[in-house]
PDB file of C-alpha atoms and ligand atoms in Angstrom:
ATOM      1  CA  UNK L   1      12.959  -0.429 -16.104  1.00 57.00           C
ATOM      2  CA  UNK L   2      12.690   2.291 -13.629  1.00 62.00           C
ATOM      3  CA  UNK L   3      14.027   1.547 -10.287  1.00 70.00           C
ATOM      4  CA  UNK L   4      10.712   3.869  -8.915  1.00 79.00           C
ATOM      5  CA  UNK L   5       7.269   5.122  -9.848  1.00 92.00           C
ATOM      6  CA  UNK L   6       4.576   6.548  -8.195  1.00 95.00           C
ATOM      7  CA  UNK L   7       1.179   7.725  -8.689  1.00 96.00           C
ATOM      8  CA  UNK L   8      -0.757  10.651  -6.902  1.00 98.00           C
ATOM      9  CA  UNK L   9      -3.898   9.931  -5.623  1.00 98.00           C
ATOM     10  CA  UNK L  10      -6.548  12.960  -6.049  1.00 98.00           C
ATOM     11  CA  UNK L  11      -9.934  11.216  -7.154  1.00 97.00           C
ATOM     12  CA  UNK L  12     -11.326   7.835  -6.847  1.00 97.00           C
ATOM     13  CA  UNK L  13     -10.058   7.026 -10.398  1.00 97.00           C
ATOM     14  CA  UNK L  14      -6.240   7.622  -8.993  1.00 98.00           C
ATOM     15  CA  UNK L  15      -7.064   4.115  -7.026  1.00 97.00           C
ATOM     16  CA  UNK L  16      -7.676   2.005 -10.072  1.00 97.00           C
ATOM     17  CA  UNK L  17      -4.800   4.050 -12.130  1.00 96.00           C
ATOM     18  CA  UNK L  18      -2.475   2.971  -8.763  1.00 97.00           C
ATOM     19  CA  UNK L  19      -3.371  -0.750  -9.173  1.00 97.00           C
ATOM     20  CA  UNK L  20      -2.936  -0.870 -12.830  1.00 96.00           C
ATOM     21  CA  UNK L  21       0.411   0.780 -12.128  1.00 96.00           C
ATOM     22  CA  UNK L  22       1.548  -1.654  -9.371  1.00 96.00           C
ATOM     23  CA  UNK L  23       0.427  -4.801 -11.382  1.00 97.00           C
ATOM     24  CA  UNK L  24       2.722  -3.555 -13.903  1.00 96.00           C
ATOM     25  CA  UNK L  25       5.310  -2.930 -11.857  1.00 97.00           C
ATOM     26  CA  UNK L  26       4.900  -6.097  -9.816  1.00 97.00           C
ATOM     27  CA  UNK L  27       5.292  -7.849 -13.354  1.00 97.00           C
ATOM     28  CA  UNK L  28       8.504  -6.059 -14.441  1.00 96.00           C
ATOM     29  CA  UNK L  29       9.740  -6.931 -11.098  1.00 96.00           C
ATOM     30  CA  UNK L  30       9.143 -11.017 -12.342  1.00 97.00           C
ATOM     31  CA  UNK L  31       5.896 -11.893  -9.979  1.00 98.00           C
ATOM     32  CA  UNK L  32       4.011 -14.179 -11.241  1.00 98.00           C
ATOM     33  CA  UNK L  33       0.234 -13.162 -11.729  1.00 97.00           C
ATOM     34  CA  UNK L  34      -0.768 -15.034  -8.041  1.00 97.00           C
ATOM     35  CA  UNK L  35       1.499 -12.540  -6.391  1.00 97.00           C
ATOM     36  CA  UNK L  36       0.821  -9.982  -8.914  1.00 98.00           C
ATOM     37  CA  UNK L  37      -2.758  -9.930  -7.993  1.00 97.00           C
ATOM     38  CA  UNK L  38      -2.183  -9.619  -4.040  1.00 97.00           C
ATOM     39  CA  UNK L  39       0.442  -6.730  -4.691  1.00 97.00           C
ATOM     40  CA  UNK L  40      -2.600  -4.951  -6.763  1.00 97.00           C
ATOM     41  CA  UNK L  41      -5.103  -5.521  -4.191  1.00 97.00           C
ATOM     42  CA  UNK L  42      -2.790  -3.957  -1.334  1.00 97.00           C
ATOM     43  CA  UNK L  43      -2.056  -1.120  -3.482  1.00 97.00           C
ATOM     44  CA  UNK L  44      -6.158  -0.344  -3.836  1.00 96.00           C
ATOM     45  CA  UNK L  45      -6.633  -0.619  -0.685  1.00 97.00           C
ATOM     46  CA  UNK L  46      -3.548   1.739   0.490  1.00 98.00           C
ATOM     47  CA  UNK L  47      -4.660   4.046  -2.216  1.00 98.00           C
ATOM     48  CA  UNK L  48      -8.471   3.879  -1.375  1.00 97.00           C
ATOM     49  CA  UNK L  49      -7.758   4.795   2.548  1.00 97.00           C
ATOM     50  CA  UNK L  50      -5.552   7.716   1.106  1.00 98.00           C
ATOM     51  CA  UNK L  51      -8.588   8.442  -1.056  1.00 98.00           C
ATOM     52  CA  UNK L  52     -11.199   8.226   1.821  1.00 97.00           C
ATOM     53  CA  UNK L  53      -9.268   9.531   4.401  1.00 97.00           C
ATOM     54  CA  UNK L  54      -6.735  11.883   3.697  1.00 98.00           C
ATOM     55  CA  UNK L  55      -8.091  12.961   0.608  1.00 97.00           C
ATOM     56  CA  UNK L  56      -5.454  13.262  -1.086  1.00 97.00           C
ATOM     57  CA  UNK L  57      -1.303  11.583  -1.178  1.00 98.00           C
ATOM     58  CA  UNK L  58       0.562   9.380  -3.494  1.00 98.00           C
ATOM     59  CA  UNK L  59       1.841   5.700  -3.219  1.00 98.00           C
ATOM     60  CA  UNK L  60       5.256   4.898  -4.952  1.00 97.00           C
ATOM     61  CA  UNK L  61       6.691   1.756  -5.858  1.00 97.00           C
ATOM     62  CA  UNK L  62      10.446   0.448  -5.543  1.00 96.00           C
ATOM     63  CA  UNK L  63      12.352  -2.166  -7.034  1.00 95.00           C
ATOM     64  CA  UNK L  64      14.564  -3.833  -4.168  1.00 95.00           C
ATOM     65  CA  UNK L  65      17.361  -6.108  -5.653  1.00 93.00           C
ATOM     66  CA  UNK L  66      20.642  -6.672  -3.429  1.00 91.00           C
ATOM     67  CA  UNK L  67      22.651  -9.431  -3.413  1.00 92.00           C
ATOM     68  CA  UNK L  68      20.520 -11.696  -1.212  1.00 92.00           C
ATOM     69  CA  UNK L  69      17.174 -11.216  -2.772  1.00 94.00           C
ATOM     70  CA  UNK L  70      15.067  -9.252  -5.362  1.00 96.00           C
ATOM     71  CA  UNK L  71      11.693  -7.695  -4.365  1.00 97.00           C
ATOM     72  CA  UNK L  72       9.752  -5.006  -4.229  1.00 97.00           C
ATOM     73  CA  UNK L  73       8.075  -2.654  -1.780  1.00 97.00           C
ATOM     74  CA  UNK L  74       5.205   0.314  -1.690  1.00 98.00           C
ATOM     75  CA  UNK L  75       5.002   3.101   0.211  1.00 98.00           C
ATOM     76  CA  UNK L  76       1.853   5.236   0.730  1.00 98.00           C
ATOM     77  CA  UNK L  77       1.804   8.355   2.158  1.00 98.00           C
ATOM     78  CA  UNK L  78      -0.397  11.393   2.557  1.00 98.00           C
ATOM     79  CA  UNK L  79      -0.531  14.363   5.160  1.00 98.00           C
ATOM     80  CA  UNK L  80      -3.960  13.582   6.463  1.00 98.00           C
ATOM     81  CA  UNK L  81      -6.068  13.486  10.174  1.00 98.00           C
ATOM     82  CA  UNK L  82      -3.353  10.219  11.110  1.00 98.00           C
ATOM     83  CA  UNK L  83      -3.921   7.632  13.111  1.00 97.00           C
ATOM     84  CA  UNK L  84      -4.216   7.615  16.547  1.00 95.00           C
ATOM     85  CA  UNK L  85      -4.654   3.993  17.773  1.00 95.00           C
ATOM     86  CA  UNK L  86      -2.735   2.192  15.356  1.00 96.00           C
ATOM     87  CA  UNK L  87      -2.716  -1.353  16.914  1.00 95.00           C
ATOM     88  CA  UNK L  88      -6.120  -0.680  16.945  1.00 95.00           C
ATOM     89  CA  UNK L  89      -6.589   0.069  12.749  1.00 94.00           C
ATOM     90  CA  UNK L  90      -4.365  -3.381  12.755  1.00 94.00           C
ATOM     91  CA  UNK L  91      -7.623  -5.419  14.306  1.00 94.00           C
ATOM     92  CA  UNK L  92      -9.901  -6.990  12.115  1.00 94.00           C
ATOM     93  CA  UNK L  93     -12.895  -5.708  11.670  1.00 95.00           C
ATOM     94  CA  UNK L  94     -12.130  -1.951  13.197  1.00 95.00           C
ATOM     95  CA  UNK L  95     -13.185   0.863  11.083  1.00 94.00           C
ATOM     96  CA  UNK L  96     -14.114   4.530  11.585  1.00 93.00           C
ATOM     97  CA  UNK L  97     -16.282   4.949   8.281  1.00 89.00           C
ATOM     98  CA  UNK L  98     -18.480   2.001   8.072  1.00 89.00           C
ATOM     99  CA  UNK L  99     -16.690  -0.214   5.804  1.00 90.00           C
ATOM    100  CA  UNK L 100     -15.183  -3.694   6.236  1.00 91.00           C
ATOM    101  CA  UNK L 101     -12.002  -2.605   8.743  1.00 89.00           C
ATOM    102  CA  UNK L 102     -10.161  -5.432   6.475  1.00 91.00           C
ATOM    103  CA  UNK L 103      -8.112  -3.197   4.254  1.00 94.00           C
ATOM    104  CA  UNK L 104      -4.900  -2.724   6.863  1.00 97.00           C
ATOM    105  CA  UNK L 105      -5.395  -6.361   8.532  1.00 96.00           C
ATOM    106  CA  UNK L 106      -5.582  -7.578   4.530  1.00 96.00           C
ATOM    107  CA  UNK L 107      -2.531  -5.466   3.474  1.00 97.00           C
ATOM    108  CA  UNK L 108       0.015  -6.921   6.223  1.00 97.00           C
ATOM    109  CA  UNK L 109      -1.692 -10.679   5.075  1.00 96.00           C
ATOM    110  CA  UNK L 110      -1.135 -10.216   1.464  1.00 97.00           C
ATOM    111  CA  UNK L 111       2.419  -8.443   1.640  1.00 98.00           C
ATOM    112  CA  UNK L 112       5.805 -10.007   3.661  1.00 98.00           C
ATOM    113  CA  UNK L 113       7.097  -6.514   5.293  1.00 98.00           C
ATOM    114  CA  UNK L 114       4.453  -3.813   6.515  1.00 98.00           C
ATOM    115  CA  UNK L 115       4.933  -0.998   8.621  1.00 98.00           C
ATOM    116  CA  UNK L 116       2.875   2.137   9.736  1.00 98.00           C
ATOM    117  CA  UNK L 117       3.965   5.266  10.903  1.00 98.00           C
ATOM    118  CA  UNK L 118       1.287   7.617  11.671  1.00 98.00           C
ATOM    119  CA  UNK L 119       1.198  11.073  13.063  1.00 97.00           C
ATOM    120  CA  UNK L 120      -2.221  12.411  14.099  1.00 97.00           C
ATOM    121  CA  UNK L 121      -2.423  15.825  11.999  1.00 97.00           C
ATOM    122  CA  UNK L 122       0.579  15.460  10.376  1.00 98.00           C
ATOM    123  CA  UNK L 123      -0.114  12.061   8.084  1.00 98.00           C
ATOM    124  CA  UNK L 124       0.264   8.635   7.736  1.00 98.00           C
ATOM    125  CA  UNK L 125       3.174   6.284   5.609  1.00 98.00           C
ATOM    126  CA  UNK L 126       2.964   2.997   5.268  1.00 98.00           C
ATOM    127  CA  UNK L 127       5.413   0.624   3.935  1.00 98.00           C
ATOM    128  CA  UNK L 128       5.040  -3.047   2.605  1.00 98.00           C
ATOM    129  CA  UNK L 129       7.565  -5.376   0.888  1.00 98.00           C
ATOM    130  CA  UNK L 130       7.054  -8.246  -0.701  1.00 98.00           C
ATOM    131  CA  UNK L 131      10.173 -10.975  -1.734  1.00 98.00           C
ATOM    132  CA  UNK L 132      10.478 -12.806  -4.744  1.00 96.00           C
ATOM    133  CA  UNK L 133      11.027 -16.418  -4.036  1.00 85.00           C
TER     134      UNK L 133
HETATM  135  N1  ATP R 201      -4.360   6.968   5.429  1.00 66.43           N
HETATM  136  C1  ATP R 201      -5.159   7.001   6.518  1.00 66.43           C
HETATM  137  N2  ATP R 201      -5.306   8.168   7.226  1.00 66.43           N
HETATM  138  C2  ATP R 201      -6.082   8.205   8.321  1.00 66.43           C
HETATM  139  N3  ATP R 201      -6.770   7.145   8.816  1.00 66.43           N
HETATM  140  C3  ATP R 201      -6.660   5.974   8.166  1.00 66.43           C
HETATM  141  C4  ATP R 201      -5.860   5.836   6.985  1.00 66.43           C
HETATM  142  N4  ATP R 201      -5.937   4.552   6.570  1.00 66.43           N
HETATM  143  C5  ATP R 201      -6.746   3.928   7.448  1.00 66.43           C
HETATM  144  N5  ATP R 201      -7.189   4.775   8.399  1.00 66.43           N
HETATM  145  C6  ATP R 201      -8.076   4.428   9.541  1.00 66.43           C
HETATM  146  O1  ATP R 201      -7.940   3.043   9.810  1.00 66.43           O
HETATM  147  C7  ATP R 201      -9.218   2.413   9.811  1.00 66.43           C
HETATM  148  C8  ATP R 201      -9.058   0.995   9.305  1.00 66.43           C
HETATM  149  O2  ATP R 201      -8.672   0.996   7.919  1.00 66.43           O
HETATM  150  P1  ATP R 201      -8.977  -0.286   7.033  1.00 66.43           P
HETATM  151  O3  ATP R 201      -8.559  -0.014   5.639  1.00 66.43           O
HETATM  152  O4  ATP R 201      -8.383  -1.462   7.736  1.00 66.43           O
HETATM  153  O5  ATP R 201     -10.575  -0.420   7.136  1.00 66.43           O
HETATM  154  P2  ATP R 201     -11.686   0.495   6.459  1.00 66.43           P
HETATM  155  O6  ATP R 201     -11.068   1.395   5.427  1.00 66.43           O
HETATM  156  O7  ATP R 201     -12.439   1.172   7.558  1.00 66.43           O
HETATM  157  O8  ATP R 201     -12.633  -0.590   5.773  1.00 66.43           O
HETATM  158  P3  ATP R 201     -12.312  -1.440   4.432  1.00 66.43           P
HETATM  159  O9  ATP R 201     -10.913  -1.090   3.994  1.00 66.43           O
HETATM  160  O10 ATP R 201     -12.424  -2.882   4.851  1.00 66.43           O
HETATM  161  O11 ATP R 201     -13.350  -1.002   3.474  1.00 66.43           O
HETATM  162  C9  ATP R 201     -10.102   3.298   8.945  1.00 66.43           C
HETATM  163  O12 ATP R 201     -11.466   3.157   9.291  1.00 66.43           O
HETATM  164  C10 ATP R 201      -9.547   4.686   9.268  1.00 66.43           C
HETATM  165  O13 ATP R 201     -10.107   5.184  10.473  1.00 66.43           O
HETATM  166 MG1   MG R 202      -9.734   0.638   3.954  1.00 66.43          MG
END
């Protein structure tokens, strides 16, 4: 299998295409479909903040297997607005659009690794890992 894929995200179609791909992925990788399922919903929401607020960026998958453990991580990035509080984004419950503020709070819960680096006007990349165990 291929040690990395990724998937650009243009229109809201790109975020179901993105989950599809990562469940896959996740699969190859030898999840089974618990962890499979939180990997997908990480990925949608990554891809669906890309989608809403950026407007545009890709999130690409990696296979992480050294000789202490086997994994794999995703990493979403886009060149949007950034973020400018990002402890803040982290709180549950804060949102800028209306919606749920769960997606970033949800993300770190569902993943084991998950870190932000944000730049406002330059973009935002965020990284999560979860272990096989
Ligand atoms: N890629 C991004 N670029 C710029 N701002 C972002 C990005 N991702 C998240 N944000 C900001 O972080 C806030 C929190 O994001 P989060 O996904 O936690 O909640 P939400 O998208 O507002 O609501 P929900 O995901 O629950 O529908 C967003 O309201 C937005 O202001
Ligand atoms: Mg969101």
């Amino acid at each position: 299998m291929d040690q990395n894929s990724c998937v650009t995200i243009q229109k809201e179609w790109d975020i179901v295409g993105a989950r599809q791909l990562g469940r896959e992925f996740s699969k190859k990788v030898g999840f089974g479909t618990v962890d499979q399922a939180r990997i997908a919903t990480a990925i949608s929401e990554l891809a669906r903040n890309i989608y809403l607020y950026a407007g545009n960026g890709r999130v690409c998958f990696e296979i992480i297997d050294n000789v202490e453990r086997k994994g794999m991580c995703m990493i979403a990035t886009d060149t949007g607005p950034g973020i400018k509080n990002i402890s803040q984004v982290m709180e549950d419950g804060f949102t800028t659009m209306g919606g749920l503020g769960a997606g970033l709070p949800g993300v770190k819960r569902l993943m084991d690794e998950f870190d932000i680096q944000s730049e406002v006007d330059k973009g935002t990349t965020i990284r999560a890992t979860k272990w096989l165990r």
